[in-house]
Coordinates of C-alpha atoms in Angstrom, one line a residue:
X1 CA 131.4 53.0 104.2
X2 CA 129.2 50.1 105.2
X3 CA 126.0 52.0 105.0
X4 CA 125.8 52.3 101.3
X5 CA 125.7 48.5 100.5
X6 CA 123.1 47.9 103.2
X7 CA 120.9 50.7 101.8
X8 CA 121.3 49.3 98.2
X9 CA 120.3 45.8 99.5
X10 CA 117.2 47.2 101.1
X11 CA 116.3 49.0 97.8
X12 CA 116.8 45.8 95.8
X13 CA 114.5 43.9 98.2
X14 CA 111.6 46.3 97.5
X15 CA 109.0 44.5 95.4
X16 CA 105.9 45.5 93.4
X17 CA 102.6 44.0 94.2
X18 CA 103.3 41.4 91.4
X19 CA 106.5 40.3 93.2
X20 CA 108.9 41.8 90.8
X21 CA 111.6 44.4 91.7
X22 CA 110.7 47.9 90.7
X23 CA 113.3 49.4 88.4
X24 CA 111.7 52.8 88.9
X25 CA 112.1 52.5 92.7
X26 CA 115.7 51.6 92.3
X27 CA 116.3 54.5 90.0
X28 CA 114.6 57.0 92.3
X29 CA 116.5 55.7 95.3
X30 CA 119.8 55.9 93.4
X31 CA 119.0 59.5 92.2
X32 CA 118.2 60.5 95.8
X33 CA 121.5 59.1 97.0
X34 CA 123.4 60.9 94.3
X35 CA 121.7 64.3 94.8
X36 CA 122.1 64.0 98.6
X37 CA 125.8 64.6 98.3
X38 CA 128.4 63.5 100.8
X39 CA 127.1 61.8 103.9
X40 CA 128.2 62.3 107.4
X41 CA 128.7 59.5 109.8
X42 CA 126.0 59.4 112.5
X43 CA 128.4 59.1 115.4
X44 CA 130.5 62.0 114.3
X45 CA 127.5 64.2 113.7
X46 CA 126.1 63.4 117.1
X47 CA 129.4 64.2 118.7
X48 CA 129.3 67.6 117.0
X49 CA 132.2 67.0 114.6
X50 CA 131.5 68.7 111.3
X51 CA 131.8 66.7 108.1
X52 CA 134.4 67.7 105.5
X53 CA 132.8 69.9 102.9
X54 CA 133.2 69.2 99.2
X55 CA 135.7 71.3 97.4
X56 CA 134.4 74.7 96.6
X57 CA 131.8 74.7 99.4
X58 CA 132.0 76.5 102.7
X59 CA 132.0 74.4 105.9
X60 CA 129.2 75.5 108.3
X61 CA 129.0 74.1 111.8
X62 CA 125.3 74.0 112.7
X63 CA 124.0 74.1 116.3
X64 CA 123.4 70.8 118.0
X65 CA 119.7 70.8 117.4
X66 CA 120.2 71.4 113.7
X67 CA 122.8 68.6 113.5
X68 CA 120.5 66.2 115.2
X69 CA 117.7 67.1 112.9
X70 CA 119.9 66.7 109.8
X71 CA 121.2 63.3 111.1
X72 CA 117.7 61.9 111.6
X73 CA 116.8 62.9 108.0
X74 CA 119.9 61.3 106.5
X75 CA 119.6 58.0 108.4
X76 CA 116.0 57.5 107.2
X77 CA 116.5 56.1 103.7
X78 CA 112.7 55.9 103.0
X79 CA 112.2 59.7 103.5
X80 CA 115.5 61.2 102.2
X81 CA 114.7 64.2 100.1
X82 CA 116.8 67.2 99.2
X83 CA 114.0 69.7 99.5
X84 CA 112.8 68.3 102.8
X85 CA 116.3 68.2 104.3
X86 CA 116.9 71.8 103.2
X87 CA 113.6 73.0 104.6
X88 CA 114.1 71.2 107.9
X89 CA 117.7 72.5 108.3
X90 CA 116.6 76.1 107.4
X91 CA 113.7 75.9 109.9
X92 CA 116.0 74.7 112.7
X93 CA 118.7 77.2 111.9
X94 CA 116.3 80.2 111.7
X95 CA 116.7 82.6 114.6
X96 CA 113.8 83.2 116.9
X97 CA 111.6 86.0 115.8
X98 CA 112.3 89.3 117.5
X99 CA 111.0 92.8 117.0
X100 CA 110.6 96.2 118.4
X101 CA 107.7 97.1 120.7
X102 CA 104.8 98.7 118.9
X103 CA 105.1 96.7 115.7
X104 CA 102.8 93.8 116.4
X105 CA 105.4 91.5 118.0
X106 CA 104.4 89.0 120.6
X107 CA 105.1 89.3 124.3
X108 CA 108.8 88.7 125.0
X109 CA 107.9 86.7 128.1
X110 CA 105.5 84.4 126.1
X111 CA 108.1 84.0 123.3
X112 CA 110.7 82.9 125.8
X113 CA 108.3 80.3 127.3
X114 CA 107.4 79.0 123.9
X115 CA 111.0 78.6 122.8
X116 CA 112.4 76.9 125.9
X117 CA 111.1 73.4 126.5
X118 CA 112.1 73.6 130.1
X119 CA 110.6 77.0 130.7
X120 CA 107.9 77.0 133.4
X121 CA 104.4 77.4 132.4
X122 CA 104.9 76.3 128.8
X123 CA 101.6 75.5 127.4
X124 CA 100.7 72.7 125.0
X125 CA 99.6 75.2 122.4
X126 CA 103.2 76.6 122.3
X127 CA 104.5 73.3 121.0
X128 CA 101.7 72.5 118.6
X129 CA 102.7 71.9 114.9
X130 CA 100.5 74.8 113.8
X131 CA 102.5 77.2 116.0
X132 CA 105.8 75.7 114.9
X133 CA 104.9 75.8 111.3
X134 CA 104.0 79.5 111.3
X135 CA 105.8 81.3 108.5
X136 CA 107.3 83.8 111.0
X137 CA 107.7 81.4 113.9
X138 CA 105.7 83.7 116.1
X139 CA 102.1 83.3 117.1
X140 CA 101.2 86.9 117.8
X141 CA 102.5 89.0 114.9
X142 CA 99.1 90.2 113.8
X143 CA 96.2 92.0 115.5
X144 CA 93.8 89.5 117.0
X145 CA 90.5 91.3 116.3
X146 CA 88.5 94.1 117.7
X147 CA 88.0 92.5 121.1
X148 CA 91.1 90.4 121.3
X149 CA 92.2 91.8 124.7
X150 CA 89.0 90.4 126.3
X151 CA 90.6 87.0 126.0
X152 CA 92.6 87.9 129.0
X153 CA 90.7 86.9 132.1
X154 CA 92.0 89.7 134.4
X155 CA 91.2 92.4 131.8
X156 CA 87.7 91.1 131.4
X157 CA 87.1 91.7 135.1
X158 CA 88.7 95.2 134.8
X159 CA 86.6 96.0 131.7
X160 CA 83.3 95.0 133.2
X161 CA 84.0 97.1 136.3
X162 CA 84.9 100.1 134.2
X163 CA 81.6 99.8 132.3
X164 CA 79.7 100.4 135.6
X165 CA 82.2 102.9 137.0
X166 CA 82.4 105.1 133.9
X167 CA 78.7 105.3 133.7
X168 CA 78.6 106.5 137.3
X169 CA 81.3 109.0 136.6
X170 CA 79.4 110.6 133.8
X171 CA 76.3 110.7 136.0
X172 CA 78.2 112.5 138.7
X173 CA 79.6 115.1 136.2
X174 CA 76.1 116.0 135.0
X175 CA 74.6 116.0 138.5
X176 CA 77.5 118.1 139.8
X177 CA 77.2 120.8 137.2
X178 CA 73.4 120.9 137.6
X179 CA 73.7 121.1 141.4
X180 CA 76.1 124.1 141.2
X181 CA 73.9 125.8 138.6
X182 CA 70.8 125.3 140.7
X183 CA 72.5 126.6 143.9
X184 CA 74.1 129.7 142.3
X185 CA 72.4 130.3 138.9
X186 CA 75.8 131.2 137.6
X187 CA 77.7 129.5 134.7
X188 CA 80.9 131.0 136.2
X189 CA 80.4 128.8 139.3
X190 CA 80.2 125.7 137.1
X191 CA 83.5 126.8 135.5
X192 CA 85.1 127.2 138.9
X193 CA 84.0 123.7 139.8
X194 CA 85.6 122.3 136.7
X195 CA 88.8 124.2 137.3
X196 CA 89.0 123.0 140.8
X197 CA 88.8 119.4 139.6
X198 CA 91.4 119.8 136.8
X199 CA 93.8 122.2 138.6
X200 CA 95.6 119.5 140.7
X201 CA 96.4 117.6 137.5
X202 CA 98.2 120.7 136.1
X203 CA 100.2 121.3 139.3
X204 CA 100.9 117.8 140.5
X205 CA 100.5 115.5 137.5
X206 CA 104.2 114.6 137.4
X207 CA 104.3 113.6 141.1
X208 CA 101.4 111.3 140.5
X209 CA 103.4 109.5 137.8
X210 CA 106.3 109.1 140.3
X211 CA 104.0 107.5 142.9
X212 CA 102.6 105.2 140.2
X213 CA 106.2 103.9 139.6
X214 CA 107.0 103.6 143.3
X215 CA 103.9 101.6 144.4
X216 CA 102.3 98.4 143.2
X217 CA 99.7 99.6 140.7
X218 CA 96.9 97.1 141.6
X219 CA 97.0 98.0 145.3
X220 CA 97.3 101.6 144.5
X221 CA 94.2 101.5 142.3
X222 CA 92.2 99.7 144.9
X223 CA 93.0 102.6 147.3
X224 CA 92.3 105.4 144.8
X225 CA 89.0 103.9 143.6
X226 CA 87.9 103.4 147.2
X227 CA 88.7 107.1 147.9
X228 CA 86.7 108.3 144.9
X229 CA 83.8 106.2 146.1
X230 CA 83.9 107.7 149.6
X231 CA 84.0 111.2 148.1
X232 CA 81.0 110.5 146.0
X233 CA 79.2 109.1 149.0
X234 CA 80.0 112.1 151.2
X235 CA 78.7 114.5 148.5
X236 CA 75.5 112.3 148.2
X237 CA 74.9 112.5 152.0
X238 CA 75.3 116.3 152.1
X239 CA 73.0 116.8 149.1
X240 CA 70.3 114.4 150.2
X241 CA 70.4 116.0 153.7
X242 CA 69.9 119.5 152.1
X243 CA 73.0 121.0 153.7
X244 CA 75.2 121.2 150.6
X245 CA 76.6 124.6 149.5
X246 CA 78.7 125.6 146.5
X247 CA 81.8 125.7 148.7
X248 CA 81.3 122.1 149.7
X249 CA 81.1 121.1 146.0
X250 CA 84.3 123.1 145.3
X251 CA 86.1 121.2 148.1
X252 CA 84.9 117.8 146.9
X253 CA 85.9 118.6 143.3
X254 CA 89.4 119.6 144.5
X255 CA 89.8 116.4 146.6
X256 CA 88.6 114.3 143.6
X257 CA 91.2 116.1 141.5
X258 CA 93.9 115.2 144.0
X259 CA 93.0 111.6 143.9
X260 CA 92.8 111.6 140.1
X261 CA 96.4 112.9 140.0
X262 CA 97.6 109.4 141.3
X263 CA 94.8 107.3 139.9
X264 CA 95.1 108.3 136.2
X265 CA 98.7 107.5 135.5
X266 CA 98.5 104.3 137.6
X267 CA 95.4 103.2 135.7
X268 CA 97.0 103.9 132.3
X269 CA 100.2 102.0 133.2
X270 CA 98.3 99.1 134.8
X271 CA 96.8 98.1 131.4
X272 CA 100.1 96.7 130.2
X273 CA 100.4 94.7 133.4
X274 CA 97.1 93.0 132.7
X275 CA 97.5 92.3 129.0
X276 CA 101.1 92.7 128.1
X277 CA 102.4 94.3 124.9
X278 CA 100.6 91.8 122.7
X279 CA 97.1 93.2 123.5
X280 CA 98.1 96.6 124.8
X281 CA 97.0 98.7 121.8
X282 CA 93.7 96.9 121.6
X283 CA 93.1 97.2 125.4
X284 CA 93.7 101.0 125.2
X285 CA 91.2 101.3 122.4
X286 CA 88.6 99.3 124.2
X287 CA 89.1 101.4 127.3
X288 CA 88.3 104.5 125.2
X289 CA 85.3 102.8 123.7
X290 CA 84.2 101.9 127.2
X291 CA 84.5 105.5 128.3
X292 CA 82.6 106.8 125.2
X293 CA 79.8 104.3 125.7
X294 CA 79.4 105.5 129.2
X295 CA 79.4 109.1 127.9
X296 CA 76.3 108.2 125.8
X297 CA 74.5 106.3 128.6
X298 CA 75.5 108.2 131.8
X299 CA 74.1 111.6 131.1
X300 CA 70.8 110.2 130.0
X301 CA 70.5 108.1 133.2
X302 CA 71.6 111.1 135.3
X303 CA 68.9 113.3 133.7
X304 CA 66.2 110.8 134.5
X305 CA 67.4 110.3 138.0
X306 CA 67.8 114.0 138.8
X307 CA 64.3 114.7 137.5
X308 CA 62.9 111.9 139.6
X309 CA 64.6 112.1 142.9
X310 CA 67.3 114.8 142.8
X311 CA 71.1 115.2 142.2
X312 CA 72.0 113.5 145.5
X313 CA 70.9 110.1 144.4
X314 CA 73.0 110.4 141.3
X315 CA 76.0 110.8 143.5
X316 CA 75.0 107.8 145.6
X317 CA 74.7 105.6 142.5
X318 CA 78.2 106.7 141.4
X319 CA 79.5 105.8 144.9
X320 CA 78.1 102.3 144.5
X321 CA 79.6 102.0 141.0
X322 CA 83.1 102.0 142.4
X323 CA 82.4 98.7 144.1
X324 CA 82.4 97.1 140.6
X325 CA 85.9 98.3 139.9
X326 CA 87.3 97.3 143.3
X327 CA 85.6 93.9 143.0
X328 CA 87.2 93.3 139.6
X329 CA 90.6 94.3 140.9
X330 CA 90.3 91.9 143.9
X331 CA 89.1 89.1 141.7
X332 CA 92.2 89.2 139.5
X333 CA 94.7 86.3 139.5
X334 CA 98.0 87.8 140.6
X335 CA 99.9 84.9 138.9
X336 CA 98.6 86.1 135.5
X337 CA 99.6 89.7 136.0
X338 CA 102.9 91.1 134.7
X339 CA 103.7 93.5 137.6
X340 CA 106.5 96.0 137.2
X341 CA 108.9 96.0 140.0
X342 CA 108.3 99.2 142.0
X343 CA 111.3 101.6 142.1
X344 CA 112.9 102.5 145.4
X345 CA 112.3 106.0 146.7
X346 CA 115.2 108.3 145.7
X347 CA 115.8 111.9 145.0
X348 CA 115.7 113.2 141.5
X349 CA 113.2 110.6 140.1
X350 CA 111.0 113.3 138.7
X351 CA 113.9 114.9 136.8
X352 CA 115.0 111.5 135.7
X353 CA 111.6 111.0 134.1
X354 CA 111.8 114.3 132.3
X355 CA 115.3 113.6 131.1
X356 CA 114.2 110.1 129.9
X357 CA 111.5 111.7 127.7
X358 CA 113.7 114.5 126.4
X359 CA 116.4 112.1 125.2
X360 CA 113.9 110.0 123.2
X361 CA 112.3 111.8 120.2
X362 CA 109.7 109.0 119.7
X363 CA 108.3 110.0 123.2
X364 CA 109.1 113.7 123.3
X365 CA 107.4 114.9 120.1
X366 CA 104.2 112.9 120.5
X367 CA 103.9 114.5 124.0
X368 CA 104.4 117.9 122.5
X369 CA 101.7 117.2 120.0
X370 CA 99.4 115.9 122.7
X371 CA 99.9 119.1 124.6
X372 CA 98.8 121.3 121.7
X373 CA 95.8 119.1 120.9
X374 CA 94.7 118.8 124.5
X375 CA 95.1 122.5 125.3
X376 CA 93.5 124.0 122.2
X377 CA 91.8 121.3 120.1
X378 CA 89.6 119.7 122.8
X379 CA 87.6 122.8 124.0
X380 CA 84.2 121.6 122.8
X381 CA 82.1 122.6 125.9
X382 CA 82.9 126.3 125.2
X383 CA 82.7 126.0 121.4
X384 CA 79.5 123.9 121.2
X385 CA 77.5 126.3 123.4
X386 CA 78.6 129.1 121.1
X387 CA 77.4 127.2 118.0
X388 CA 74.1 126.4 119.6
X389 CA 73.6 130.2 119.7
X390 CA 74.9 130.6 116.2
X391 CA 72.4 128.1 114.8
X392 CA 69.6 129.3 117.1
X393 CA 68.8 125.8 118.5
X394 CA 67.4 124.7 121.8
X395 CA 68.6 122.4 124.6
X396 CA 67.6 119.2 122.8
X397 CA 69.5 120.0 119.6
X398 CA 72.5 121.2 121.7
X399 CA 72.5 117.9 123.4
X400 CA 72.4 116.2 120.0
X401 CA 75.7 117.9 119.1
X402 CA 77.4 116.3 122.1
X403 CA 75.8 113.0 121.2
X404 CA 77.1 113.2 117.6
X405 CA 80.7 113.7 118.9
X406 CA 80.3 110.9 121.4
X407 CA 79.1 108.5 118.6
X408 CA 82.1 109.5 116.4
X409 CA 84.5 109.0 119.4
X410 CA 83.0 105.5 120.0
X411 CA 83.4 104.6 116.3
X412 CA 87.0 105.9 116.4
X413 CA 87.8 103.7 119.4
X414 CA 86.4 100.6 117.8
X415 CA 88.2 101.3 114.6
X416 CA 91.5 101.7 116.5
X417 CA 90.8 98.4 118.4
X418 CA 91.0 96.5 115.1
X419 CA 94.4 97.8 114.3
X420 CA 97.7 96.6 115.6
X421 CA 100.1 98.7 117.7
X422 CA 100.2 102.3 116.3
X423 CA 103.1 103.9 114.5
X424 CA 104.0 107.6 114.8
X425 CA 102.8 108.4 111.3
X426 CA 99.3 107.2 112.2
X427 CA 99.4 109.4 115.3
X428 CA 100.5 112.5 113.3
X429 CA 97.9 111.7 110.5
X430 CA 95.1 111.5 113.0
X431 CA 96.1 114.8 114.6
X432 CA 96.3 116.5 111.1
X433 CA 92.9 115.1 110.1
X434 CA 91.4 116.3 113.4
X435 CA 92.7 119.8 112.9
X436 CA 91.6 119.9 109.3
X437 CA 88.1 118.8 110.1
X438 CA 87.8 121.5 112.8
X439 CA 88.8 124.1 110.2
X440 CA 86.2 122.7 107.8
X441 CA 83.5 122.6 110.5
X442 CA 84.2 126.3 111.2
X443 CA 82.7 127.0 107.8
X444 CA 79.7 124.6 108.1
X445 CA 76.7 126.2 106.4
X446 CA 74.0 124.7 108.7
X447 CA 73.3 122.7 111.8
X448 CA 73.2 119.2 110.3
X449 CA 76.4 119.7 108.3
X450 CA 78.1 120.8 111.5
X451 CA 76.7 117.8 113.4
X452 CA 78.0 115.4 110.7
X453 CA 81.5 117.0 110.8
X454 CA 81.5 116.7 114.6
X455 CA 81.0 113.0 114.2
X456 CA 84.1 112.8 112.0
X457 CA 86.0 115.0 114.4
X458 CA 85.2 112.5 117.2
X459 CA 86.6 109.7 115.0
X460 CA 89.9 111.4 114.4
X461 CA 90.2 112.8 117.9
X462 CA 89.7 109.5 119.6
X463 CA 92.1 107.8 117.1
X464 CA 94.8 110.3 118.1
X465 CA 94.0 109.8 121.8
X466 CA 94.4 106.0 121.7
X467 CA 97.3 106.1 119.3
X468 CA 99.4 108.4 121.5
X469 CA 98.5 106.5 124.6
X470 CA 99.5 103.1 123.2
X471 CA 102.6 104.4 121.4
X472 CA 104.0 106.0 124.6
X473 CA 103.3 102.8 126.7
X474 CA 104.9 100.5 124.1
X475 CA 107.9 102.7 123.7
X476 CA 108.6 103.2 127.4
X477 CA 110.6 101.0 129.8
X478 CA 108.3 99.5 132.5
X479 CA 110.1 101.3 135.3
X480 CA 109.4 104.7 133.6
X481 CA 105.9 104.0 132.5
X482 CA 104.1 105.7 135.4
X483 CA 106.1 108.9 135.0
X484 CA 105.6 109.0 131.2
X485 CA 101.9 108.4 131.5
X486 CA 101.7 111.1 134.2
X487 CA 103.4 113.5 131.8
X488 CA 100.8 112.6 129.1
X489 CA 97.9 113.2 131.5
X490 CA 99.5 116.5 132.5
X491 CA 99.9 117.9 128.9
X492 CA 96.7 116.4 127.6
X493 CA 94.3 117.1 130.4
X494 CA 96.1 119.6 132.6
X495 CA 96.3 122.1 129.7
X496 CA 92.5 122.5 129.9
X497 CA 92.6 125.3 132.6
X498 CA 95.1 127.2 130.2
X499 CA 93.4 126.6 126.9
X500 CA 89.7 127.0 127.9
X501 CA 89.9 130.7 129.0
X502 CA 91.9 131.5 125.8
X503 CA 89.4 129.8 123.6
X504 CA 86.5 131.2 125.6
X505 CA 87.8 134.8 125.1
X506 CA 88.3 134.3 121.3
X507 CA 84.8 132.8 121.0
X508 CA 83.1 135.5 123.0
X509 CA 85.0 138.3 121.2
X510 CA 85.0 137.1 117.6
X511 CA 82.3 134.3 117.5
X512 CA 82.4 130.5 117.7
X513 CA 83.4 130.1 114.0
X514 CA 86.7 132.0 114.6
X515 CA 87.2 130.2 117.9
X516 CA 86.9 126.8 116.2
X517 CA 89.0 127.9 113.2
X518 CA 91.8 129.0 115.6
X519 CA 91.6 125.6 117.4
X520 CA 91.8 123.7 114.1
X521 CA 94.6 125.7 112.7
X522 CA 96.7 125.3 115.9
X523 CA 96.1 121.5 115.9
X524 CA 96.9 121.1 112.2
X525 CA 100.0 123.3 112.3
X526 CA 101.3 121.4 115.4
X527 CA 100.7 118.1 113.6
X528 CA 102.5 119.3 110.5
X529 CA 105.5 120.6 112.5
X530 CA 105.9 117.5 114.6
X531 CA 105.5 115.3 111.6
X532 CA 108.3 117.2 109.8
X533 CA 110.6 117.1 112.8
X534 CA 110.1 113.3 113.3
X535 CA 110.7 112.6 109.6
X536 CA 113.9 114.7 109.6
X537 CA 115.1 113.1 112.8
X538 CA 114.5 109.6 111.4
X539 CA 116.1 110.4 108.1
X540 CA 112.8 109.8 106.2
X541 CA 111.5 111.5 103.2
X542 CA 108.1 111.7 101.5
X543 CA 107.9 109.8 98.2
X544 CA 105.2 110.4 95.6
X545 CA 104.7 107.6 93.0
X546 CA 101.9 108.2 90.5
X547 CA 102.4 104.6 89.2
X548 CA 102.9 102.5 92.3
X549 CA 101.9 99.2 90.7
X550 CA 100.1 96.5 92.5
X551 CA 100.3 96.7 96.3
X552 CA 102.3 99.9 96.1
X553 CA 101.5 103.3 97.6
X554 CA 101.1 106.6 95.9
X555 CA 102.4 108.5 99.0
X556 CA 104.9 106.8 101.3
X557 CA 107.7 107.6 103.8
X558 CA 111.0 106.0 102.7
X559 CA 114.6 106.3 104.1
X560 CA 116.8 109.1 102.7
X561 CA 119.8 107.8 100.7
X562 CA 122.2 109.1 103.4
X563 CA 124.0 107.7 106.3
X564 CA 123.2 108.3 110.0
X565 CA 119.7 106.8 110.0
X566 CA 118.3 106.3 113.5
X567 CA 116.8 102.8 113.3
X568 CA 114.7 103.0 116.5
X569 CA 112.9 106.2 115.5
X570 CA 112.6 105.2 111.8
X571 CA 111.0 101.9 112.9
X572 CA 108.6 103.8 115.2
X573 CA 107.6 106.1 112.4

């Protein structure tokens, strides 16, 4: 009761520059006091006792922080304002932003550190007014740009090492095929070498995912990358010494495939430990761009090296390239990683991983689609050789077809890097576009039209590849991530020994156009079927609006007006 007279006395003492009291100032102060409503005693507010609400209003007990903020505003007579008080109270009472993985939300660990003043490692940027004044209250709700994941120091080391190693890997692929062809003169022997390298993935891919979950991924990768370097060095020594035979090459290809069984899922799952969910989709896309860039550079360097000094030295260069990856892994700061706790060795962990995927349609159906696309859609070595004969072109123009696809794949990876975390509708749309373009390319009238369509096929194919990778990692619990990624590698890469002979038989029997047409139809029909199943499971329907208005969409997926909607799957779609 004693505060009001004191406040009125202060208002009456306020003077204009001419020494007279300002009636306007008194009127504004009085209006503010009237509109502010009933006041709460500071001591009672601090103690947490709620003030009695006026008749007809609901009493709300705010949290301690909100009460303190409201008390400070009310005790400051010079800054009392209804709008300011309401905005401050609403900002204090607003819950912390949360979200589902895969929708652009920030790292939960970083969000916790930013919200808790006592949290260890809280940075000054987390308490800055700009971060606090964000409309959403979160700093990482939008994609950070095409190369945002390179802001993470550990990932920069990894990315730089992969640039060197991927180039060496492509050099070895070209040198290995050329070596077998020069030793035997048989394309069948080249096919056997490829099958020996991919067969372990088909037979043991799931076990590699289990090992990736059981062991620390960084140490595991140091071991697998070192083993790959030793295998390349051994093949280099045999080749330079002139004692290599096709059977030696088969054996080294098989051993390399066995190491890849463990390396591939561990490498895929390790990305999230370096960058977290905030940058995961961007990092996956940049990894793909890295690989496609090496696909453009590596074969050209290998061709020059083979012509100059022989295939053995290409293997030697690849062996040295693994030092860059191992050096990057050793130079990482362990304190900045987000390591997943390795699971204890138990029986039934492989079945547990399969059951985990089967019970989650947002994981199961993308894997089914990846299996169809990987087994039948990506059989370009067989198909492109057939089209080279169809268009009566030489080795140079045949190589240009591979280059056109690599350029398109690189463009697709960079486009995907600018987007946020993928949704399942984008994944299905990319697969559908990939299949439709293959069907269209089957009817290409000439060489250059076919090359242009191959570039577009590379864009959509790589977009699907990165989308399914990021979607599965973001939608999987960390303890299961190795097994899920092992399953992805199995269905996407391990299907090559199954699909390649089928596509090869169709191409040799009916021509490359029928072969490509069949691959495109299988991919497009699989994408359509999986899209319909996901939409039905998520209780979504397709809405067509010919007059969407400003900011609207002509075609959109909207919830059905029925009960039983599955929010997790609907959000992922």
